[in-house]
GROMACS .gro file of C-alpha atoms in nm:
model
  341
    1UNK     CA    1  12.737  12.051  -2.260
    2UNK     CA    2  13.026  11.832  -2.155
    3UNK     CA    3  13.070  11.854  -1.798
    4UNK     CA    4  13.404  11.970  -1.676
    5UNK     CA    5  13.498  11.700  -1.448
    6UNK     CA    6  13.835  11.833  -1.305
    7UNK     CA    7  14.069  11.657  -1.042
    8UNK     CA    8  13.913  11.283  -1.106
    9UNK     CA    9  14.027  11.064  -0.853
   10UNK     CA   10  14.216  10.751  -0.862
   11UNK     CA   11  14.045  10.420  -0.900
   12UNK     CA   12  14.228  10.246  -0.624
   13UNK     CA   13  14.141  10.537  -0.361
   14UNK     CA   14  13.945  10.342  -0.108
   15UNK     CA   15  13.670  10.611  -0.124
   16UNK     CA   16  13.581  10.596  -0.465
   17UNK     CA   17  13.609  10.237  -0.445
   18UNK     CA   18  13.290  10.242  -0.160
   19UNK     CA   19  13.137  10.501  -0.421
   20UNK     CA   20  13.125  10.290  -0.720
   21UNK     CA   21  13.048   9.982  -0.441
   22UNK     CA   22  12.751  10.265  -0.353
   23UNK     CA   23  12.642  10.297  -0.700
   24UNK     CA   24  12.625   9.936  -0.814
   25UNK     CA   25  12.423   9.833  -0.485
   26UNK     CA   26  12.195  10.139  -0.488
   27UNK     CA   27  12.150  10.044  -0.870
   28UNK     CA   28  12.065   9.638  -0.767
   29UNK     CA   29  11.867   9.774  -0.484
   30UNK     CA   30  11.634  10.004  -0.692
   31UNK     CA   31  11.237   9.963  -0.562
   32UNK     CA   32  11.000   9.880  -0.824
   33UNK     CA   33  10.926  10.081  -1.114
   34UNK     CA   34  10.805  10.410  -1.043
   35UNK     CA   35  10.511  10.588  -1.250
   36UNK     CA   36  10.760  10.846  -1.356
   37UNK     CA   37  10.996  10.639  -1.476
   38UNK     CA   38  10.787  10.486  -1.762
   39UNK     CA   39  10.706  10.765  -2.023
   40UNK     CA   40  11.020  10.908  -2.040
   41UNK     CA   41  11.043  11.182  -2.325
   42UNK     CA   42  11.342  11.170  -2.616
   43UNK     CA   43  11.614  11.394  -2.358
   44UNK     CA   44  11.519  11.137  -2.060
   45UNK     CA   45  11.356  11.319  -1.819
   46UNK     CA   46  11.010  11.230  -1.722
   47UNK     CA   47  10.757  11.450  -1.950
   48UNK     CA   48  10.671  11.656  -1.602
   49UNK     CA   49  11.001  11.737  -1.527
   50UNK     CA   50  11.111  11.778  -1.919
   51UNK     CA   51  10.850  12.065  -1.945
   52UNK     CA   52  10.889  12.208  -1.631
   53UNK     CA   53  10.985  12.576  -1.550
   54UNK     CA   54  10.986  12.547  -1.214
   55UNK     CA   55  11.050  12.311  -0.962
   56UNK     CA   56  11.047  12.306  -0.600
   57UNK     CA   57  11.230  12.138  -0.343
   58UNK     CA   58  11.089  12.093   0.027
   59UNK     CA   59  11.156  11.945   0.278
   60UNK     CA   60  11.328  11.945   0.651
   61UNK     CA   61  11.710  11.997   0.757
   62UNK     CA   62  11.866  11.718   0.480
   63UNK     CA   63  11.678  11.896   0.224
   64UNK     CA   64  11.800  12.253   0.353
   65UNK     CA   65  12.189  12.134   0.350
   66UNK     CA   66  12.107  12.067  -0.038
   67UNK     CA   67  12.376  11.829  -0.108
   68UNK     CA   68  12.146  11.577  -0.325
   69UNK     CA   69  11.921  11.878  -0.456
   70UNK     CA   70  12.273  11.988  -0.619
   71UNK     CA   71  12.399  11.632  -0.737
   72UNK     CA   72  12.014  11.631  -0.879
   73UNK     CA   73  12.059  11.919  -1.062
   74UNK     CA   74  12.429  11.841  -1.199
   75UNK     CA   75  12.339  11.554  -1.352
   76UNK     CA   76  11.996  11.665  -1.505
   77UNK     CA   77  12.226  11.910  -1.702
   78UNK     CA   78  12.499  11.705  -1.802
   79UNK     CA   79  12.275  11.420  -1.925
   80UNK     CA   80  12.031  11.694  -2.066
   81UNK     CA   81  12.167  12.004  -2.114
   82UNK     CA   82  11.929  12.144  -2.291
   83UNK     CA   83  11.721  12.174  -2.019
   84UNK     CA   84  11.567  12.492  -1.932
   85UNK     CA   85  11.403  12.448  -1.588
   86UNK     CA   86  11.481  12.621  -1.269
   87UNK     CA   87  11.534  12.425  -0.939
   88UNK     CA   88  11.480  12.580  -0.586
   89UNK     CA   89  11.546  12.455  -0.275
   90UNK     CA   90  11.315  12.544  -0.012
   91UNK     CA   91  11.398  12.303   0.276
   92UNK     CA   92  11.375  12.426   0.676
   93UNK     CA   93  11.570  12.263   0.922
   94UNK     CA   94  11.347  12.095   1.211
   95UNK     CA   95  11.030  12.098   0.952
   96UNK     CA   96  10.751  11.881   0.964
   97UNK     CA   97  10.471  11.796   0.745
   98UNK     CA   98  10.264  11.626   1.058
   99UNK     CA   99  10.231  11.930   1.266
  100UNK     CA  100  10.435  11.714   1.543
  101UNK     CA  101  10.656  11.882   1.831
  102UNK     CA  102  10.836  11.689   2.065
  103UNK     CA  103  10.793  11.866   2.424
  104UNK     CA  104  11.154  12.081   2.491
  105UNK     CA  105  11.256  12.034   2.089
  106UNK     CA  106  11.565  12.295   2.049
  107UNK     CA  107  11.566  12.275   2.401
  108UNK     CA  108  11.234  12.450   2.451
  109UNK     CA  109  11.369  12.750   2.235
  110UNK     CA  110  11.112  12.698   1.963
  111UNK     CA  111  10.882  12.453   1.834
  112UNK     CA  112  10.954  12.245   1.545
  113UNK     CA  113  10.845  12.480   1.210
  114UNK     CA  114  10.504  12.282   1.032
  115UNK     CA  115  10.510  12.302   0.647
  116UNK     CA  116  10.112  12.398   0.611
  117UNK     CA  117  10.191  12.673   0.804
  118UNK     CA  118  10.388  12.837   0.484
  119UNK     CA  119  10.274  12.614   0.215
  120UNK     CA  120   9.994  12.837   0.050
  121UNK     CA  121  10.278  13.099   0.041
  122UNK     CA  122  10.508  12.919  -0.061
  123UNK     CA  123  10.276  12.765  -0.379
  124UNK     CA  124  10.132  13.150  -0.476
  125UNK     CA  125  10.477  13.297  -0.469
  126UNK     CA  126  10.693  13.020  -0.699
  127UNK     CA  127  10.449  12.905  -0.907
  128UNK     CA  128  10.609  12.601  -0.949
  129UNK     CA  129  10.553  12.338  -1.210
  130UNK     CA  130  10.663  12.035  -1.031
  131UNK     CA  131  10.714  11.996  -0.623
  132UNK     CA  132  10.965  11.727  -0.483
  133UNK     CA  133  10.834  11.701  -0.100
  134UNK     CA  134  11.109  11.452   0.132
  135UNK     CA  135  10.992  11.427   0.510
  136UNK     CA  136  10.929  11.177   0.796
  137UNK     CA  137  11.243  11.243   0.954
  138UNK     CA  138  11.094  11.463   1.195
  139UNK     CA  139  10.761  11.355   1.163
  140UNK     CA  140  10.798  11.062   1.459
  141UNK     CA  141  10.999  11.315   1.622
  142UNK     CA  142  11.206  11.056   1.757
  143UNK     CA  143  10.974  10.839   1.967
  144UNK     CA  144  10.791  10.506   1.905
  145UNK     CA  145  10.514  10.439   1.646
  146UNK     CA  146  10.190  10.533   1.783
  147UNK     CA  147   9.937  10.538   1.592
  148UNK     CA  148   9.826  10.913   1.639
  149UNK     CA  149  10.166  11.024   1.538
  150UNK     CA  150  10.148  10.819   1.217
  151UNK     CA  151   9.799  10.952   1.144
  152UNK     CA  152   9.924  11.339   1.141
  153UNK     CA  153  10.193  11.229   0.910
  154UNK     CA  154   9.926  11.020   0.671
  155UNK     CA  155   9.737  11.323   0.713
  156UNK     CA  156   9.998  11.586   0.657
  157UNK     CA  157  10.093  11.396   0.329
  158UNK     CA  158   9.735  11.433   0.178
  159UNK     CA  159   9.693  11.756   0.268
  160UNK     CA  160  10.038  11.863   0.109
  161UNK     CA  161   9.978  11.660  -0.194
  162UNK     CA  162   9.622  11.796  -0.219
  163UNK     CA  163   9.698  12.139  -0.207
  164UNK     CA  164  10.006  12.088  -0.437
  165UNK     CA  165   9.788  11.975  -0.690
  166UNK     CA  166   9.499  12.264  -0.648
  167UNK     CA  167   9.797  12.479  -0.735
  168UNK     CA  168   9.831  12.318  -1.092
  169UNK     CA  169  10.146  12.145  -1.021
  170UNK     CA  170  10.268  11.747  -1.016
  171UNK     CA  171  10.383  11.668  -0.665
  172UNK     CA  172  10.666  11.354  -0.605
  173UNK     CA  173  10.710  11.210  -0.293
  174UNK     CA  174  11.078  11.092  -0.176
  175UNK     CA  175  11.067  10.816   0.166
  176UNK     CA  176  11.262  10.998   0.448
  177UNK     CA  177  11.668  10.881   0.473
  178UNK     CA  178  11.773  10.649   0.739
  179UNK     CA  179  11.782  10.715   1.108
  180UNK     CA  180  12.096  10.538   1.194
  181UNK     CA  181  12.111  10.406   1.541
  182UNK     CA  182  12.465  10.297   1.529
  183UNK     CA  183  12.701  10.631   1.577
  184UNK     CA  184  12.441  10.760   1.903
  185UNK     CA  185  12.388  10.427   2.039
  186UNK     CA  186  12.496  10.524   2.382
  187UNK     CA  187  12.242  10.821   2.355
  188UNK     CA  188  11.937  10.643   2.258
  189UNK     CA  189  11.635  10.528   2.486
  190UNK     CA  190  11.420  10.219   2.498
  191UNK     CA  191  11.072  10.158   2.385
  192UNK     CA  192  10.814  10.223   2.680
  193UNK     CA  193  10.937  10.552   2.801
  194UNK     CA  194  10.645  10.861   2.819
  195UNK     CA  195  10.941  11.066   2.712
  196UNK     CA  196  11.203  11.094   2.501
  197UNK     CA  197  11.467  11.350   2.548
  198UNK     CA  198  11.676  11.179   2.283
  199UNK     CA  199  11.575  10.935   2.019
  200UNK     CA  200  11.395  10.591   2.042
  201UNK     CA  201  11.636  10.337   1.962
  202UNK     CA  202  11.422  10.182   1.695
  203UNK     CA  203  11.329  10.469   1.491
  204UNK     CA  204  11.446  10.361   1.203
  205UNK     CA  205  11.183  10.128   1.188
  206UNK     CA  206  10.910  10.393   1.253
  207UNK     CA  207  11.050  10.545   0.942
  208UNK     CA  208  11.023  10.194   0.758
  209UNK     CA  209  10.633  10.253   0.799
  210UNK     CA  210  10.625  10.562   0.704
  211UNK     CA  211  10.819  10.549   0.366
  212UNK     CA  212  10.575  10.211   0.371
  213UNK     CA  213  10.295  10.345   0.384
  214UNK     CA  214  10.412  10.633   0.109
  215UNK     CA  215  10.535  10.323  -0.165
  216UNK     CA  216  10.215  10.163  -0.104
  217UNK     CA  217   9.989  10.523  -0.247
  218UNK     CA  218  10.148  10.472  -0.582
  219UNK     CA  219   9.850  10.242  -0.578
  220UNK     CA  220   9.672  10.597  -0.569
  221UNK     CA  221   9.840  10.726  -0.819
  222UNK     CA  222  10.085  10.888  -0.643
  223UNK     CA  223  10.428  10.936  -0.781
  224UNK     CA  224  10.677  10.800  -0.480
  225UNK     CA  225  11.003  10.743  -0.481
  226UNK     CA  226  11.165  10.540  -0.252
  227UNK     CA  227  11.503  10.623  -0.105
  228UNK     CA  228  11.476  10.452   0.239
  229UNK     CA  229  11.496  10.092   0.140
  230UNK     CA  230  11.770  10.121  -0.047
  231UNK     CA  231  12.024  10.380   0.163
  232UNK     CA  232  11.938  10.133   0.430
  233UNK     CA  233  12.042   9.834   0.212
  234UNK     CA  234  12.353   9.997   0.156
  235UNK     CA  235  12.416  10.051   0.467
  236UNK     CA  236  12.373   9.673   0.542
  237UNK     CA  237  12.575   9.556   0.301
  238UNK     CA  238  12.861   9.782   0.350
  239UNK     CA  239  12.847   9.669   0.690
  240UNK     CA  240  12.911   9.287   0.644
  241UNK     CA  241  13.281   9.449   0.560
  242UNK     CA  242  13.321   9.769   0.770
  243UNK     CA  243  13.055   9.688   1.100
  244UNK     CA  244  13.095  10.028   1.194
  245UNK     CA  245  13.039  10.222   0.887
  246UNK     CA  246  12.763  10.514   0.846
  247UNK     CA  247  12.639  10.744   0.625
  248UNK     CA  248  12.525  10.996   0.905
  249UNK     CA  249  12.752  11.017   1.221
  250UNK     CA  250  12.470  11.204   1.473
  251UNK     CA  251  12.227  10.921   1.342
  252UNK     CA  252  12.040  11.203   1.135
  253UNK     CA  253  12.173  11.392   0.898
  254UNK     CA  254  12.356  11.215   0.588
  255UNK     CA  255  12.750  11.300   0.455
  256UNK     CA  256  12.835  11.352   0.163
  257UNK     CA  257  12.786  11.007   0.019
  258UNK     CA  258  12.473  10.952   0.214
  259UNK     CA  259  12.324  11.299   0.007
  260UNK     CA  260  12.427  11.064  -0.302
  261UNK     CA  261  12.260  10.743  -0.249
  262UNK     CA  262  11.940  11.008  -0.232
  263UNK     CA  263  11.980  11.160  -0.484
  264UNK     CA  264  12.095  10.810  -0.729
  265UNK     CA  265  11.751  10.659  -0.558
  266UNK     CA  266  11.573  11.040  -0.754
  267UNK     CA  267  11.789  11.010  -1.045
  268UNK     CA  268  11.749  10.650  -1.132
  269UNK     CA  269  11.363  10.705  -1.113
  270UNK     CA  270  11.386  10.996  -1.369
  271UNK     CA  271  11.514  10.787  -1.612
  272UNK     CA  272  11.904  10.948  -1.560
  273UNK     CA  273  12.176  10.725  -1.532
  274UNK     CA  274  12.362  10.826  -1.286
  275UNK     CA  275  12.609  10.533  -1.269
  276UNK     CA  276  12.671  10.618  -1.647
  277UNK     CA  277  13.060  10.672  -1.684
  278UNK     CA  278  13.073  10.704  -1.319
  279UNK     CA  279  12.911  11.036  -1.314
  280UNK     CA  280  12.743  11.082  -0.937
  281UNK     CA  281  13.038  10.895  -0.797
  282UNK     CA  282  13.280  11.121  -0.978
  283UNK     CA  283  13.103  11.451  -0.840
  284UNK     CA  284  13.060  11.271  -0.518
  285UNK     CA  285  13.442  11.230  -0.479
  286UNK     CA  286  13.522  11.610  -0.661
  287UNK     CA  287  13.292  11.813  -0.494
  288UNK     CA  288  13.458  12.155  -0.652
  289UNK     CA  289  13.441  12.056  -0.969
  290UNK     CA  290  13.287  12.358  -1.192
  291UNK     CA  291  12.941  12.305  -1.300
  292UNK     CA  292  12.812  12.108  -0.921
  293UNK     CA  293  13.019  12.438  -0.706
  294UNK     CA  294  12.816  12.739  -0.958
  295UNK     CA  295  12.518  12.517  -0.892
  296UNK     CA  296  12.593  12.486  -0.502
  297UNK     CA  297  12.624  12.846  -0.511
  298UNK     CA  298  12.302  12.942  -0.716
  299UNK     CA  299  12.132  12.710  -0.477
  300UNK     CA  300  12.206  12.868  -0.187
  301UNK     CA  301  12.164  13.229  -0.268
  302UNK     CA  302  11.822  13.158  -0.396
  303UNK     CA  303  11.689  12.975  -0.159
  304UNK     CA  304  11.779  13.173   0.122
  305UNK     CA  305  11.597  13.475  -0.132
  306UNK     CA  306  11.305  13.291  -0.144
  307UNK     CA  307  11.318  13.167   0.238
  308UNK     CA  308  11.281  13.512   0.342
  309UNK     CA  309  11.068  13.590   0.071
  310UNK     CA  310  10.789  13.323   0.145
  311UNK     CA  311  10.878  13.332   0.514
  312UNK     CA  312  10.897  13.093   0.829
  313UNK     CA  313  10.879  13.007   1.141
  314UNK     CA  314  11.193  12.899   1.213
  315UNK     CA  315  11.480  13.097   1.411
  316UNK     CA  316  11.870  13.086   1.325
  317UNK     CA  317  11.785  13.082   0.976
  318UNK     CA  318  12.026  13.393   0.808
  319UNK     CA  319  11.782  13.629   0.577
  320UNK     CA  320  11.854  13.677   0.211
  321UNK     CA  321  11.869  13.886  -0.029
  322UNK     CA  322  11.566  14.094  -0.144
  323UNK     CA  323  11.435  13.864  -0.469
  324UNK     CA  324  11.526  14.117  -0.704
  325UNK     CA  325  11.905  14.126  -0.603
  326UNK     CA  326  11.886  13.766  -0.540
  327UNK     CA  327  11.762  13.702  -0.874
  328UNK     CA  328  12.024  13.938  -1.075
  329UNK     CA  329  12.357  13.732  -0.904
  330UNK     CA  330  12.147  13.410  -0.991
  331UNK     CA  331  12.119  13.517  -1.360
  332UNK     CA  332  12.518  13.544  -1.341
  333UNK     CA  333  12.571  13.242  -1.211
  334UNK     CA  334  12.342  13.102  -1.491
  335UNK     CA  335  12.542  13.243  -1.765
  336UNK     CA  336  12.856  13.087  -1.625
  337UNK     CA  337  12.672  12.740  -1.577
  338UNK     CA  338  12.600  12.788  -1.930
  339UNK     CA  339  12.960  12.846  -2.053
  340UNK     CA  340  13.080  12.572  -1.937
  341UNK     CA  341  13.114  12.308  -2.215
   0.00000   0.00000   0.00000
């Protein structure tokens, strides 16, 4: 299938300069060799991922807005497009895989939502072949390291990555995004405070031990992908330019090209190419164009199906559809994905 790739922008737009600038440093940047990318079948994709039916995104609020889930999938079917898998995105704003709560999170409406709490639902219900688990954001929630805090996150790993793999299914871990001090400077607090209303300056760096400590299990065999070190390398270097650039403007939650250095950071792993003829920085820039919008739209109608479905603990998230309904639209939206050549 040749994507449709309408609207392209000009070369000399400053954006898509910064984009192809993001692509060549994210591609310099790239961590070591990850256990995925090394037996890569005759269509690219790892042999898990080739094979798989199903597979699963979770994760907290980044993973829920679904940018780089949909730049993932885009590109998996333009570089193999005879891929039959199914992707579904079952992030959850304010998640954690810890268990953690800050004291008044949401402004004591409701606690943060723990993963474990609908995991085993979650793993029955899909079936899926292949999991792709992204948190640590939340996991600090927002203060210091302390050792206890890191230990429910250690902890909360194993335990997801254990019962991932009772279910059958490979699991792939993705290092949390940055946590950008620069754009809520004037809102953050200093180290040494029993409380923290809003953020601890410096944690960014508790999430530089955490996406640490999950680089240094590949030594378990775990399959780990690291995003952190290079979105924050990017970051750096784009700043020796433009001091006051970000990819995340509340410090949090990445734009548009942030969601891309993710997903590059996936893609490169899997063996994809995403800098190939300036494919993710193309759909980056031309966010309508046909095949990534009928996937953004898929996306979001099933997993707010399977949201309800599985169910959760956390409130202000809309219900969907019943499964069946959800399921017929999404078979629509296939065929359309599928005429596209």
């Amino acid at each position: 299938m040749n994507t449709p790739l309408s609207r392209v922008p000009s070369l000399h737009s400053s954006a898509v300069r910064f984009l192809f600038f993001l692509a060549a440093t994210l591609a310099t940047l790239a961590a070591e060799p990850n256990p995925l990318a090394v037996a890569h079948n005759e269509r690219g994709l790892p042999a898990e991922l080739a094979a798989a039916k199903r597979v699963v995104f979770l994760g907290d609020s980044i993973t829920y807005a679904g940018t780089y889930v949909d730049f993932i999938e885009t590109v998996i079917r333009t570089r193999t497009p005879g891929w039959k898998g199914e992707i579904i995105d079952l992030g959850l704003s304010s998640e954690t895989v810890s268990g953690l709560s800050e004291p008044g999170h949401a402004r004591g409406k409701f606690p943060r939502p723990d993963l474990h709490e609908r995991l085993a639902r979650i793993l029955a219900q899909t079936k899926p072949d292949v999991v792709v688990a992204c948190y640590g954001m939340n996991d600090g929630i927002y203060f210091p390291l302390a050792e206890e805090r890191f230990a429910k996150f250690r902890d909360g790993m194993t335990r997801l990555r254990a019962a991932v793999v009772a279910a059958g299914a490979t699991i792939i871990h993705i290092t949390p995004p940055v946590f950008d001090p620069l754009p809520i400077a004037a809102k953050l607090l200093p180290a040494g405070r029993e409380s923290y209303p809003t953020p601890f300056a410096g944690y960014n760096e508790v999430l530089a031990r955490y996406s640490a400590w999950l680089v240094a299990q590949r030594a378990q065999g775990w399959d780990v992908i690291d995003a952190h070190n290079p979105m924050a390398a990017a970051i750096a270097h784009r700043r020796q330019t433009d001091p006051v650039f970000t990819f995340s403007k509340d410090g949090v939650h990445p734009d548009t090209a942030g969601h891309a250095a993710i997903a590059h950071a996936i893609l490169a792993a899997w063996g994809l190419q995403p800098d190939k003829n300036e494919l993710l920085v193309t759909l980056t820039a031309n966010p309508d164009t046909p095949l990534l919008r009928l996937i953004r739209e898929r996306r979001k109608l099933v997993m707010a199906a399977w949201l309800t479905a599985t169910g959760h603990q956390r409130p202000g998230v809309s219900a969907g559809l019943p499964l069946a309904e959800a399921e017929l639209k999404a078979a629509a939206i296939e065929t359309k994905i599928r005429e596209l050549k």
